[in-house]
C-alpha positions as a Markdown table, in Angstrom:
| # | Residue | x | y | z |
|---|---|---|---|---|
| 1 | Met | -45.0 | -41.0 | -19.4 |
| 2 | Gln | -47.9 | -38.9 | -17.8 |
| 3 | Tyr | -49.7 | -38.8 | -21.1 |
| 4 | Leu | -49.4 | -42.8 | -21.6 |
| 5 | Leu | -50.7 | -43.1 | -18.0 |
| 6 | Arg | -53.7 | -40.8 | -18.7 |
| 7 | Gln | -54.4 | -42.6 | -22.1 |
| 8 | Glu | -54.3 | -46.0 | -19.6 |
| 9 | Gly | -56.9 | -44.2 | -17.3 |
| 10 | Thr | -54.3 | -44.3 | -14.4 |
| 11 | Pro | -52.6 | -40.7 | -14.3 |
| 12 | Met | -50.1 | -40.2 | -11.6 |
| 13 | His | -51.3 | -36.9 | -10.0 |
| 14 | Asp | -48.3 | -35.9 | -7.9 |
| 15 | Glu | -45.4 | -34.9 | -10.7 |
| 16 | Phe | -42.7 | -35.4 | -8.0 |
| 17 | Asp | -43.6 | -39.1 | -7.8 |
| 18 | Leu | -43.7 | -39.6 | -11.3 |
| 19 | Ile | -40.1 | -38.0 | -11.6 |
| 20 | Ile | -38.8 | -40.3 | -9.0 |
| 21 | Gly | -40.5 | -43.5 | -10.6 |
| 22 | Val | -39.5 | -42.4 | -14.2 |
| 23 | Thr | -35.8 | -42.2 | -12.9 |
| 24 | Ala | -35.9 | -45.4 | -11.1 |
| 25 | Leu | -37.1 | -47.0 | -14.3 |
| 26 | Ala | -34.6 | -45.4 | -16.7 |
| 27 | Asn | -31.8 | -46.5 | -14.3 |
| 28 | Glu | -33.1 | -49.9 | -13.7 |
| 29 | Met | -33.2 | -49.2 | -9.9 |
| 30 | Ile | -35.4 | -50.8 | -7.5 |
| 31 | Leu | -37.6 | -47.6 | -5.7 |
| 32 | Val | -37.4 | -48.4 | -2.0 |
| 33 | Thr | -40.7 | -46.8 | -0.9 |
| 34 | Asp | -43.4 | -47.0 | 1.9 |
| 35 | Asn | -45.8 | -45.4 | -0.5 |
| 36 | Val | -46.1 | -48.1 | -3.1 |
| 37 | Lys | -49.7 | -47.3 | -4.0 |
| 38 | Asp | -48.6 | -44.4 | -5.7 |
| 39 | Phe | -46.2 | -46.0 | -7.7 |
| 40 | Arg | -48.1 | -49.3 | -8.9 |
| 41 | His | -49.2 | -47.7 | -12.4 |
| 42 | Leu | -45.6 | -47.5 | -13.7 |
| 43 | Lys | -45.2 | -50.8 | -15.3 |
| 44 | Asn | -41.8 | -52.7 | -14.8 |
| 45 | Leu | -40.8 | -50.5 | -12.0 |
| 46 | Lys | -39.3 | -52.6 | -9.4 |
| 47 | Leu | -40.5 | -51.6 | -5.9 |
| 48 | Glu | -39.6 | -52.4 | -2.2 |
| 49 | Asn | -41.5 | -51.6 | 1.1 |
| 50 | Trp | -38.6 | -52.0 | 3.9 |
| 51 | Thr | -41.5 | -50.9 | 6.5 |
| 52 | Gln | -43.8 | -53.8 | 5.7 |
| 53 | Lys | -43.1 | -56.9 | 8.0 |
| 54 | Lys | -42.7 | -60.1 | 5.9 |
């Protein structure tokens, strides 16, 4: 996944975030985080920010 992101010019700089995001993708889970911007490059990853007011 890191290779593909680099090819697109949008690498993730934190390997732990990459592992968390790919795990959520592989298990078809929603990732709940206040750090949405670091995961925006992972296509088809479902994100929710529970700290953001609607």
